[in-house]
mmCIF file of C-alpha atoms in Angstrom:
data_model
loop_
_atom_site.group_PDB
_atom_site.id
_atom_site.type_symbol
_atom_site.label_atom_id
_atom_site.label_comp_id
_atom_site.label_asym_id
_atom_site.label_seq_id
_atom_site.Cartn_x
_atom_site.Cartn_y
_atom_site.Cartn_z
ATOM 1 C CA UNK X 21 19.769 -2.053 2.083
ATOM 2 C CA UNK X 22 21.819 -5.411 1.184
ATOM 3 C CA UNK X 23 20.953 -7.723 -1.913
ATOM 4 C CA UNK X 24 21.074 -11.443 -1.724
ATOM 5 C CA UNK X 25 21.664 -13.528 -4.455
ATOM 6 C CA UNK X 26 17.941 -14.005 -5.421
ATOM 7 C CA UNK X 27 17.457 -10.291 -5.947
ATOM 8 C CA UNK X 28 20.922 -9.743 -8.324
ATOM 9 C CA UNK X 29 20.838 -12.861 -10.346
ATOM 10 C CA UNK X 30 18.660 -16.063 -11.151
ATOM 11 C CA UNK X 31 17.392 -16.530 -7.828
ATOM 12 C CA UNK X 32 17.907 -20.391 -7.382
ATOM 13 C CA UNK X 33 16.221 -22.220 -4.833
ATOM 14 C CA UNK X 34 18.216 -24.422 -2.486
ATOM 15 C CA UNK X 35 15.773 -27.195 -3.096
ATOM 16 C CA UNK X 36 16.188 -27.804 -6.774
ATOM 17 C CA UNK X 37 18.511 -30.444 -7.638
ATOM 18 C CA UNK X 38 21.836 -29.497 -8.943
ATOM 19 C CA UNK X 39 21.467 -27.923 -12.116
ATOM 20 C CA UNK X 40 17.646 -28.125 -12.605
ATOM 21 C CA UNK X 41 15.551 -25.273 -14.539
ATOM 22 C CA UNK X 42 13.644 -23.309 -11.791
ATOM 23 C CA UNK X 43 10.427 -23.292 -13.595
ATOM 24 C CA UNK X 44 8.880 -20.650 -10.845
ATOM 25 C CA UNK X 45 7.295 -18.037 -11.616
ATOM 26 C CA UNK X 46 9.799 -14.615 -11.868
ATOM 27 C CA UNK X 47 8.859 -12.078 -9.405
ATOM 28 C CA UNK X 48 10.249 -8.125 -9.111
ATOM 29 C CA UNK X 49 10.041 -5.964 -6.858
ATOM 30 C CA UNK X 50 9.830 -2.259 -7.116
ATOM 31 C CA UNK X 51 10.267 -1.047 -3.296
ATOM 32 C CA UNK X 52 12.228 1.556 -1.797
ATOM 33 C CA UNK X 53 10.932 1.475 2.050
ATOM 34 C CA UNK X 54 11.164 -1.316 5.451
ATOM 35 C CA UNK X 55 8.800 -3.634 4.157
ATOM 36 C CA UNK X 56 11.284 -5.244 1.769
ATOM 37 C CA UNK X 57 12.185 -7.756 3.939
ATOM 38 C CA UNK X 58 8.871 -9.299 4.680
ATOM 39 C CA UNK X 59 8.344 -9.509 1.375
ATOM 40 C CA UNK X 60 11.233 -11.338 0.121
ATOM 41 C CA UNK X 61 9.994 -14.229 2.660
ATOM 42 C CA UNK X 62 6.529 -14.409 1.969
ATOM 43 C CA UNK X 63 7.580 -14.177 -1.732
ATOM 44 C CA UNK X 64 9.574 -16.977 -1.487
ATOM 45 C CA UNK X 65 6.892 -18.814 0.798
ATOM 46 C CA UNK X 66 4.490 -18.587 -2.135
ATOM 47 C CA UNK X 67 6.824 -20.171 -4.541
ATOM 48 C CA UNK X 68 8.121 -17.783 -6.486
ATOM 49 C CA UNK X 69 11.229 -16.691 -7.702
ATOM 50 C CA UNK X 70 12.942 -13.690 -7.187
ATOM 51 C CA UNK X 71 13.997 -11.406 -10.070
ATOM 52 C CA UNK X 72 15.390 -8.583 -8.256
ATOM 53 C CA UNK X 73 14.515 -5.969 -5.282
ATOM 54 C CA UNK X 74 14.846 -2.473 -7.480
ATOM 55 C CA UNK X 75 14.367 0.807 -5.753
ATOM 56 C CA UNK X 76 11.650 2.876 -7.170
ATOM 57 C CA UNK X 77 13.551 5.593 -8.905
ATOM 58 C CA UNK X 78 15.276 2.683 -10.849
ATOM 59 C CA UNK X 79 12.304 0.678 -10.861
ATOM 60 C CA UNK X 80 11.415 2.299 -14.886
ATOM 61 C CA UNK X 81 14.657 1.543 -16.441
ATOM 62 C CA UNK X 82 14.656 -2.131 -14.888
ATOM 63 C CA UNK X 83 11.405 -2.560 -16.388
ATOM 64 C CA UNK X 84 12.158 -1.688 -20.017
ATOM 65 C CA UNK X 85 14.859 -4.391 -19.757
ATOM 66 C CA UNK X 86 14.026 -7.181 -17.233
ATOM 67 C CA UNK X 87 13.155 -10.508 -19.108
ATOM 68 C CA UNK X 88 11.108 -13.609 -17.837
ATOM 69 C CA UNK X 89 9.428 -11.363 -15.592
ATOM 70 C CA UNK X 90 5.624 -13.356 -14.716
ATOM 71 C CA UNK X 91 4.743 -11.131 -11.502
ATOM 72 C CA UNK X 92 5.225 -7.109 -10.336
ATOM 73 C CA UNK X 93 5.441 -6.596 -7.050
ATOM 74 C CA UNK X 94 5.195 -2.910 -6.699
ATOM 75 C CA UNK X 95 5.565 -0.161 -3.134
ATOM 76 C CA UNK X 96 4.116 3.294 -3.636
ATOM 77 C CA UNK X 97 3.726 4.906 -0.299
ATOM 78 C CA UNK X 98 2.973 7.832 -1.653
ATOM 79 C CA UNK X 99 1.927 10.213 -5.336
ATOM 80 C CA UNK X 100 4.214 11.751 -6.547
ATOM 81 C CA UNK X 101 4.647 12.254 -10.744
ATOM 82 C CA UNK X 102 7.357 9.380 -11.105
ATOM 83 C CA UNK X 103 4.880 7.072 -9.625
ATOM 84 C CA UNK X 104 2.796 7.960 -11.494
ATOM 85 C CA UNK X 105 4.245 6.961 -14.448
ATOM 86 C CA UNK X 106 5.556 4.330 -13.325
ATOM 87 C CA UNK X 107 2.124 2.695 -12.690
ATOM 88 C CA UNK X 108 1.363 3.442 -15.961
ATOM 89 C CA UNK X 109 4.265 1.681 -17.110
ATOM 90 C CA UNK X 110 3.440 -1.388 -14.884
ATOM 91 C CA UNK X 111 -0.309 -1.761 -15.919
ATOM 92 C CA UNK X 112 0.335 -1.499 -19.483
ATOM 93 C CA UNK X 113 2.415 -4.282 -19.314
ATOM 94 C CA UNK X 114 0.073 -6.274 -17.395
ATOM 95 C CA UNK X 115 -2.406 -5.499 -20.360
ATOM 96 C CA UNK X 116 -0.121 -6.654 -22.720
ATOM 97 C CA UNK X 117 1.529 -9.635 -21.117
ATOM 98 C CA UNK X 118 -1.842 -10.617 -19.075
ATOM 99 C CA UNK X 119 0.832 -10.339 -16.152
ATOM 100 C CA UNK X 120 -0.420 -10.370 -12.083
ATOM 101 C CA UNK X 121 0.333 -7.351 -10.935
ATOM 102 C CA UNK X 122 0.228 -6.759 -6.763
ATOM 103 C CA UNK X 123 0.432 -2.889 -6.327
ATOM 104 C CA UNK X 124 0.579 -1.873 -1.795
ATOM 105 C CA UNK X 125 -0.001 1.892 -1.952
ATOM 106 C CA UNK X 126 -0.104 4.099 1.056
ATOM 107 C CA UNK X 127 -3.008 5.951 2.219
ATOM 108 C CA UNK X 128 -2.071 9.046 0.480
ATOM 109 C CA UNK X 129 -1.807 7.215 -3.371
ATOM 110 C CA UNK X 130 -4.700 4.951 -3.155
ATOM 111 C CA UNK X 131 -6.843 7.517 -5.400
ATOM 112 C CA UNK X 132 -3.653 7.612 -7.313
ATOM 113 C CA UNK X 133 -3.356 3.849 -7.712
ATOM 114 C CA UNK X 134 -7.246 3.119 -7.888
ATOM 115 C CA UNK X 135 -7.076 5.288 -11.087
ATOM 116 C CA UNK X 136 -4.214 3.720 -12.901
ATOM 117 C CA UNK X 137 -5.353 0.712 -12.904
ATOM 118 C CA UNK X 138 -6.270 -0.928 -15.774
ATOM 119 C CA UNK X 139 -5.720 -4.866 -15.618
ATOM 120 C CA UNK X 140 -8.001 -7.366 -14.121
ATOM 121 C CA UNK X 141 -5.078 -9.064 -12.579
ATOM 122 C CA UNK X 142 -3.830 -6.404 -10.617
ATOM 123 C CA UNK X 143 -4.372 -6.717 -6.782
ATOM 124 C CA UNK X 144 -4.345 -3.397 -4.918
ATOM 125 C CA UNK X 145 -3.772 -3.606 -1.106
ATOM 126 C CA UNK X 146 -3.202 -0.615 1.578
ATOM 127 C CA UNK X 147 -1.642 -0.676 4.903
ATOM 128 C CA UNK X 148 -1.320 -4.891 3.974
ATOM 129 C CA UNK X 149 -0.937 -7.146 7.255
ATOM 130 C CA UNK X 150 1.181 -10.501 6.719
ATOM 131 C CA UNK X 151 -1.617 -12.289 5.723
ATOM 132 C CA UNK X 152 -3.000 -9.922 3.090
ATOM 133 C CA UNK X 153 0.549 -9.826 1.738
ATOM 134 C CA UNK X 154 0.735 -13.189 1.605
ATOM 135 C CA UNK X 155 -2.671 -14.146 0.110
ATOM 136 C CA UNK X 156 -1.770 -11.703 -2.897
ATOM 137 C CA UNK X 157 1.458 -13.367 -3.489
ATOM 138 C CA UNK X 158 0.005 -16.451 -3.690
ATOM 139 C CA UNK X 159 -2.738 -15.760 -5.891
ATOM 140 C CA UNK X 160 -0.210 -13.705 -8.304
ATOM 141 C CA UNK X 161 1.838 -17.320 -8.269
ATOM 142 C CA UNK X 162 -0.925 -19.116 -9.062
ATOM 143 C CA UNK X 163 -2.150 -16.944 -11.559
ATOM 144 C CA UNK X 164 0.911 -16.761 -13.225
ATOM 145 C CA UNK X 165 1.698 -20.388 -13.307
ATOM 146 C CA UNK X 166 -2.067 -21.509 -14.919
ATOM 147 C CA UNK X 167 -1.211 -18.935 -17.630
ATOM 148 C CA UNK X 168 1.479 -20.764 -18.819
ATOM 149 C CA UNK X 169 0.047 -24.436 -18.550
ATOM 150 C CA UNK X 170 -1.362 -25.244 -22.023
ATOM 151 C CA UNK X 171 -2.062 -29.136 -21.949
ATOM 152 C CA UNK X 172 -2.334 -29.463 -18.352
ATOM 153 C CA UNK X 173 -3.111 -33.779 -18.044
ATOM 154 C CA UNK X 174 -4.740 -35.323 -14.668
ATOM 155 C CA UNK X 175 -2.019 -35.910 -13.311
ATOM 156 C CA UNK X 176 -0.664 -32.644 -14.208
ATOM 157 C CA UNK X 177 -3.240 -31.255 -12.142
ATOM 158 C CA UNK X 178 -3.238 -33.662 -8.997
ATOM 159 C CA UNK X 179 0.559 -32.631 -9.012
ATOM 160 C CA UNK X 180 -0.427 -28.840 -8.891
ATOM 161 C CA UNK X 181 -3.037 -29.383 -6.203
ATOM 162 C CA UNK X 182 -0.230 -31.144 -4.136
ATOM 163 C CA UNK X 183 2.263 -28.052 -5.212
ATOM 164 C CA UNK X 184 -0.511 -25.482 -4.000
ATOM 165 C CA UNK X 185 -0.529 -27.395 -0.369
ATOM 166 C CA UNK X 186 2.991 -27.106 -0.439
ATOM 167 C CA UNK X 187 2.628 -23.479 -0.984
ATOM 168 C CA UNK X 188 -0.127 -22.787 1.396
ATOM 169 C CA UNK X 189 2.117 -24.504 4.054
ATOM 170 C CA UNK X 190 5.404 -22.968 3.367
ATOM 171 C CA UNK X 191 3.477 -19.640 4.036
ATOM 172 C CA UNK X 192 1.771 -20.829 7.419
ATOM 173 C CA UNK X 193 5.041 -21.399 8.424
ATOM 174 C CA UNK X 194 6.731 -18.204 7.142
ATOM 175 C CA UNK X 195 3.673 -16.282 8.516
ATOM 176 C CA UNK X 196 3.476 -17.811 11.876
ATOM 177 C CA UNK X 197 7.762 -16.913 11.864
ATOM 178 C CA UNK X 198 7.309 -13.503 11.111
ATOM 179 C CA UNK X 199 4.622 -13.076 14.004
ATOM 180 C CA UNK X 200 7.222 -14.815 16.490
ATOM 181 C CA UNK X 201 10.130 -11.947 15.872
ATOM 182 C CA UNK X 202 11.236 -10.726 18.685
ATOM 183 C CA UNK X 203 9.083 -7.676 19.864
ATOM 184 C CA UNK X 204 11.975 -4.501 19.814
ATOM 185 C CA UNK X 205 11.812 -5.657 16.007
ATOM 186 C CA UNK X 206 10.492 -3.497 13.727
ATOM 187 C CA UNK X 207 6.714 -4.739 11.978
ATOM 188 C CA UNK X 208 7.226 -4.488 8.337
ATOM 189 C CA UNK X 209 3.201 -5.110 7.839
ATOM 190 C CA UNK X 210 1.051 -3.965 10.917
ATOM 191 C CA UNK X 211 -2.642 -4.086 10.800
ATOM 192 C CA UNK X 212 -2.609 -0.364 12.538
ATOM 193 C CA UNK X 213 -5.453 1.998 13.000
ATOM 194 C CA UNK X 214 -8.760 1.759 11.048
ATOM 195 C CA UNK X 215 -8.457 4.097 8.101
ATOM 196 C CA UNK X 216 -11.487 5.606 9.166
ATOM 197 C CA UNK X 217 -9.350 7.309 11.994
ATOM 198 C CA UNK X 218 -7.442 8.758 9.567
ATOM 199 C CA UNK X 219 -7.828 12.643 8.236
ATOM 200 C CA UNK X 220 -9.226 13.112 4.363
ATOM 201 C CA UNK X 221 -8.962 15.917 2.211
ATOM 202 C CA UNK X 222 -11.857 14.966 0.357
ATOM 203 C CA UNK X 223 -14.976 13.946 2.668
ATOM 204 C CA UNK X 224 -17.183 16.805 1.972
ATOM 205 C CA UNK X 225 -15.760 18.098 -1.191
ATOM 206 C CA UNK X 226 -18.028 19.702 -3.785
ATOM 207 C CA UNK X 227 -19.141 18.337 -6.878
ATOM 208 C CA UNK X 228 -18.644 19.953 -10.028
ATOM 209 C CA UNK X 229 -22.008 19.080 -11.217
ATOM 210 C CA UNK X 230 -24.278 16.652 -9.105
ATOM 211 C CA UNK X 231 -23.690 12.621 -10.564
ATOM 212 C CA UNK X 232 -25.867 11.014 -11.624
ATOM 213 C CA UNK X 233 -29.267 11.465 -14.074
ATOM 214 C CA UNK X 234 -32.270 12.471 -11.737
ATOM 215 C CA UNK X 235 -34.462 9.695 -10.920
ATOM 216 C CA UNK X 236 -38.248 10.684 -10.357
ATOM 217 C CA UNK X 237 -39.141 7.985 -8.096
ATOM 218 C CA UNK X 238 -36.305 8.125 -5.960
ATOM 219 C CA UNK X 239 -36.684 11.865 -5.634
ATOM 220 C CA UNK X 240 -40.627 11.170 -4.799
ATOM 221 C CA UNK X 241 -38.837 8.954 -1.472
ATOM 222 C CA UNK X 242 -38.490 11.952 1.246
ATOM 223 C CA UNK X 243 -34.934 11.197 2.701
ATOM 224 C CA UNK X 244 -32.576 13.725 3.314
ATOM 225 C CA UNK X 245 -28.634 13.479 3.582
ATOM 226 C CA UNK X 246 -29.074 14.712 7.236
ATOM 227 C CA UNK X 247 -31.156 11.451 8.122
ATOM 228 C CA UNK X 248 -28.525 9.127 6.572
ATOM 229 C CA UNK X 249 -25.455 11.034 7.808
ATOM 230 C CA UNK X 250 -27.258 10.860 11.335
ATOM 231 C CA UNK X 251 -27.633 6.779 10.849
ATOM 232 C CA UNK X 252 -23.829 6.548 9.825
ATOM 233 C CA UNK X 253 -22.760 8.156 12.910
ATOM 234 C CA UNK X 254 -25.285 5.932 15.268
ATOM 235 C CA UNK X 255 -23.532 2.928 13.398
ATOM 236 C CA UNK X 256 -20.049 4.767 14.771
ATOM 237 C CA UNK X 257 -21.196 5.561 18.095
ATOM 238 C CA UNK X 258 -22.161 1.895 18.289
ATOM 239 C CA UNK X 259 -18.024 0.466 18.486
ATOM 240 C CA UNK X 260 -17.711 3.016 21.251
ATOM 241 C CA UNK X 261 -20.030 0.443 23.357
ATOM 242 C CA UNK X 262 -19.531 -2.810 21.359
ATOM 243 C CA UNK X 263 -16.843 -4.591 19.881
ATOM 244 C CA UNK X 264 -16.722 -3.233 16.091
ATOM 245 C CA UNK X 265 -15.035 -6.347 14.572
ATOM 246 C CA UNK X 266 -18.645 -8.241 15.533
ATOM 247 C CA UNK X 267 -20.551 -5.447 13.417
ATOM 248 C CA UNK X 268 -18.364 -4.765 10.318
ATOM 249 C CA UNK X 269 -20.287 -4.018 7.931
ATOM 250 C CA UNK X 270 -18.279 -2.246 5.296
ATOM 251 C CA UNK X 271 -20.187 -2.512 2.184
ATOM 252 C CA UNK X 272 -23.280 -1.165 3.809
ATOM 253 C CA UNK X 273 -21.240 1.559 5.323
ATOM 254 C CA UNK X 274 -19.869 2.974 2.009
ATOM 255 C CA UNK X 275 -23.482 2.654 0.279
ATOM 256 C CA UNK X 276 -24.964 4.664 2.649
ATOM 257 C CA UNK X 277 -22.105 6.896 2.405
ATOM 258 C CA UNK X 278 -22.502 7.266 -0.896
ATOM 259 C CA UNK X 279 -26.542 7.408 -0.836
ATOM 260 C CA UNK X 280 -25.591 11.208 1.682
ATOM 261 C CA UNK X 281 -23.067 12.190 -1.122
ATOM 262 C CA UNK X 282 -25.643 11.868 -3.854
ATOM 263 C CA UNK X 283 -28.240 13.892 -1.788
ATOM 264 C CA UNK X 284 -25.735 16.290 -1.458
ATOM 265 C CA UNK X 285 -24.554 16.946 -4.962
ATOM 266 C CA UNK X 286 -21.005 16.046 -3.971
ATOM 267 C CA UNK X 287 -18.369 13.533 -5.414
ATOM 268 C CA UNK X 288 -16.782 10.502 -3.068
ATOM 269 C CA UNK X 289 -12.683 9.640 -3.930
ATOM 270 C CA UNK X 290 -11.570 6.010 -3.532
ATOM 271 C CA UNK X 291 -9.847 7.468 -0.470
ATOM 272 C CA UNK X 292 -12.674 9.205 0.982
ATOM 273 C CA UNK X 293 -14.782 5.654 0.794
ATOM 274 C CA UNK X 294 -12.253 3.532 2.336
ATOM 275 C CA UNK X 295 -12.693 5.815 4.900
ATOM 276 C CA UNK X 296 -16.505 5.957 5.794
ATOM 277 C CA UNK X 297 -16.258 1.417 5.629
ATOM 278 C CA UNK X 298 -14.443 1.614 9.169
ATOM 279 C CA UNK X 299 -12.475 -1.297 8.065
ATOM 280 C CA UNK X 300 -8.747 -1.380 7.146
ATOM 281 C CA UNK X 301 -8.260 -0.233 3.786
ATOM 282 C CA UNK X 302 -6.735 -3.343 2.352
ATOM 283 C CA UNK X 303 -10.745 -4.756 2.964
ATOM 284 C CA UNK X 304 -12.259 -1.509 1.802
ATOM 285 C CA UNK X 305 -10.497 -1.734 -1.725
ATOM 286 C CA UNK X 306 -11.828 -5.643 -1.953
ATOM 287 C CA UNK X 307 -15.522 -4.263 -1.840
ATOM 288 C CA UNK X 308 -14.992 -1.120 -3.837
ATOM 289 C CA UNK X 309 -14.117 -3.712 -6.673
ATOM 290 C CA UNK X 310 -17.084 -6.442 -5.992
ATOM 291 C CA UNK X 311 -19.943 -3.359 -5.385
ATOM 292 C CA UNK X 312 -17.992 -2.252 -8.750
ATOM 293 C CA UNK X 313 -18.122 -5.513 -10.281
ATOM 294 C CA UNK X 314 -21.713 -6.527 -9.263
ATOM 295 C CA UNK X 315 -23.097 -2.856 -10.643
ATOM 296 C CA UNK X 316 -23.639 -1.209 -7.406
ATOM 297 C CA UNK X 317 -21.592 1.547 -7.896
ATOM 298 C CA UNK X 318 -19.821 3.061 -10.677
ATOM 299 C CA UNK X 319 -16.584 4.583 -11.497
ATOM 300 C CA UNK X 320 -16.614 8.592 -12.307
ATOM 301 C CA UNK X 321 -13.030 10.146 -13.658
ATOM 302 C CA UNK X 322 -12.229 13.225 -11.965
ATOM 303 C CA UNK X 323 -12.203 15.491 -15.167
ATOM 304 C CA UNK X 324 -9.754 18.048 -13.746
ATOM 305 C CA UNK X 325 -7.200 15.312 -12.213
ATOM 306 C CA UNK X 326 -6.807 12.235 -14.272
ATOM 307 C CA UNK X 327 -4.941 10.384 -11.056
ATOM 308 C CA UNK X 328 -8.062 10.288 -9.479
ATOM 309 C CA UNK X 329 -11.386 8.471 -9.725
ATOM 310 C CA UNK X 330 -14.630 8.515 -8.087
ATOM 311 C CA UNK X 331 -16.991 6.197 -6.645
ATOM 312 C CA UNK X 332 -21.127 6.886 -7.326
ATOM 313 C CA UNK X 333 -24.213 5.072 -6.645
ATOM 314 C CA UNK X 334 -25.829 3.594 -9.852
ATOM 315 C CA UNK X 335 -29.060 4.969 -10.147
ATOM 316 C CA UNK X 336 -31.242 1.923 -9.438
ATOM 317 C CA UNK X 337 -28.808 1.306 -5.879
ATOM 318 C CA UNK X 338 -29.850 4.957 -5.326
ATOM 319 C CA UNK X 339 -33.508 4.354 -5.904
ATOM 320 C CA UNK X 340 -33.775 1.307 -3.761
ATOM 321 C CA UNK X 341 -31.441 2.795 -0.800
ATOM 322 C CA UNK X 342 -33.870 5.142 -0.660
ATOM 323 C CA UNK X 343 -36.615 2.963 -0.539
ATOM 324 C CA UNK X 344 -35.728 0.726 2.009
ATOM 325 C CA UNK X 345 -34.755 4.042 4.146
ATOM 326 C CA UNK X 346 -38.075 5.426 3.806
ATOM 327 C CA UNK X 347 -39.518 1.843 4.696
ATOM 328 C CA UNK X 348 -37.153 1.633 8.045
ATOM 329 C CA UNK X 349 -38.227 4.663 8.931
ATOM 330 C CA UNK X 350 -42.369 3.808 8.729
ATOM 331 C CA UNK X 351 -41.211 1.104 11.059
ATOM 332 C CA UNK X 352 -39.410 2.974 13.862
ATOM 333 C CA UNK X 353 -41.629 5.694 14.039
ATOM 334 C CA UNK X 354 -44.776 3.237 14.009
#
């Protein structure tokens, strides 16, 4: 796999006037796989500047020396104990340089990945399309750029709001030539099959000890894991008759999930979630972290394997799940 000059040196950009500072933001990328080609375009699309491409068994020495680095692009298609440390590596120096961090982990290190992370700035995506790629990359550059303006003026700004359209169209562009390559080409970033066609190790794995403190007025609700597990696969059966991009319903998906796991005494993995949303993973991670952020769910370390984590209901989503089931279910059998 060739280097250009942007991934070995300074990474200039053609339009700067002869020797003008590039004051883009320094991007490098820790990839050993196909996709490395995409993403040197739709890095460049979203303005920034690239540091270096660095294979991933490098990718911890480069670290430890690479300076003016302001985003980590990071490929880990699957765990293994180098990645593992090496995400480690990554997210503490997000903490301590409040750097964006974009991690794309395969299906088999998403519980891996979920669990390292430690930064609000990092993005995690799976299974990315163009457009998911791109969207991260742009936010990283934008992220990264607002960090270092101190005294931004008017002016300032209504020259950064004319920069970001310049971005946002130098990506259209990039995006819309990428989709155009001829079709024997190989995709670097194909939407594929929904994860939830995809095997897991984990979907009916037993807890250790059932999660969560008992709740006496959700237990007084009589629903039983059979009755949700029943309305999950209705919901299924449904996009076997129906288009199921017009029904996506992800979040609710996963809570209900989740609501059968409880009743079950048995723990959910990051993984085994992105699975019961139906939706491609990249989306399934983006709710994860709002039903996370917005106190839906909670976050459970796995106490015999610290590289994964696991997703719960909070107590009061369990108790009002179960309400509303018991309440559908007065209604239908009216």
């Amino acid at each position: 796999m060739g280097m250009d000059q942007s991934d070995i040196g300074l990474g200039t950009s053609l339009d700067l006037p002869f020797g003008a500072k590039d004051e883009r933001p320094g991007l490098l990328i820790l990839a050993d796989d196909i996709y490395l080609d995409d993403a040197k375009a739709l890095s460049r699309a979203a303005g920034l500047r690239l540091l270096g491409a660095v294979p991933l068994e490098q990718a911890s020495m480069r670290l430890d020396v690479q300076i003016g680095c302001d985003v980590i692009l990071c490929f880990c298609p699957s765990p293994d104990a180098m990645v593992e440390r090496l995400l480690v590596q990554i997210e503490t120096l997000a903490m301590q340089n409040d750097m964006p961090v974009i991690i794309v982990a395969g299906l088999d290190a998403i519980d891996l990945a979920y669990a390292s992370i430690r930064s609000d700035r990092t993005q995690l995506l799976c299974m990315p399309s163009h457009s998911d790629l791109a969207a991260a990359l742009l936010a990283a550059a934008n992220g990264a750029q607002s960090h270092t303006l101190h005294e931004a003026t008017r002016d300032s700004e209504g020259l950064r709001l004319q920069q970001l359209s310049e971005e946002v169209s130098r990506l259209a562009r990039t995006l819309e030539a990428l989709t155009l390559r001829p079709r024997h080409a190989t995709p670097s970033f194909e939407l594929g099959p929904r994860i939830s066609d995809q095997p897991s190790d984990y979907i009916g794995m037993p807890a250790l000890e059932p999660i969560g403190s008992a709740d006496k007025n959700a237990d007084a609700v009589e629903v039983d894991a059979a009755q949700v597990r029943d309305l999950l696969r209705a919901r299924r059966l449904r996009d076997d008759f129906l288009p199921a991009d017009l029904f996506a319903d992800p979040a609710w998906d996963m809570l209900l999930d989740l609501l059968a796991a409880r009743l079950e005494h048995e723990r959910v993995s990051v993984s085994s979630l992105c699975i019961a949303s139906a939706v491609p993973p990249t989306t399934a991670l983006r709710w994860i972290r709002t039903l996370t952020e917005k106190g839906f769910v909670r976050r459970h370390a796995d106490p015999h394997d610290g590289s994964r984590i696991f997703i719960a209901l909070a107590d009061h989503t369990a108790e009002a799940m179960s309400r509303w089931f018991a309440a559908s279910r007065r209604f239908l059998c009216a």
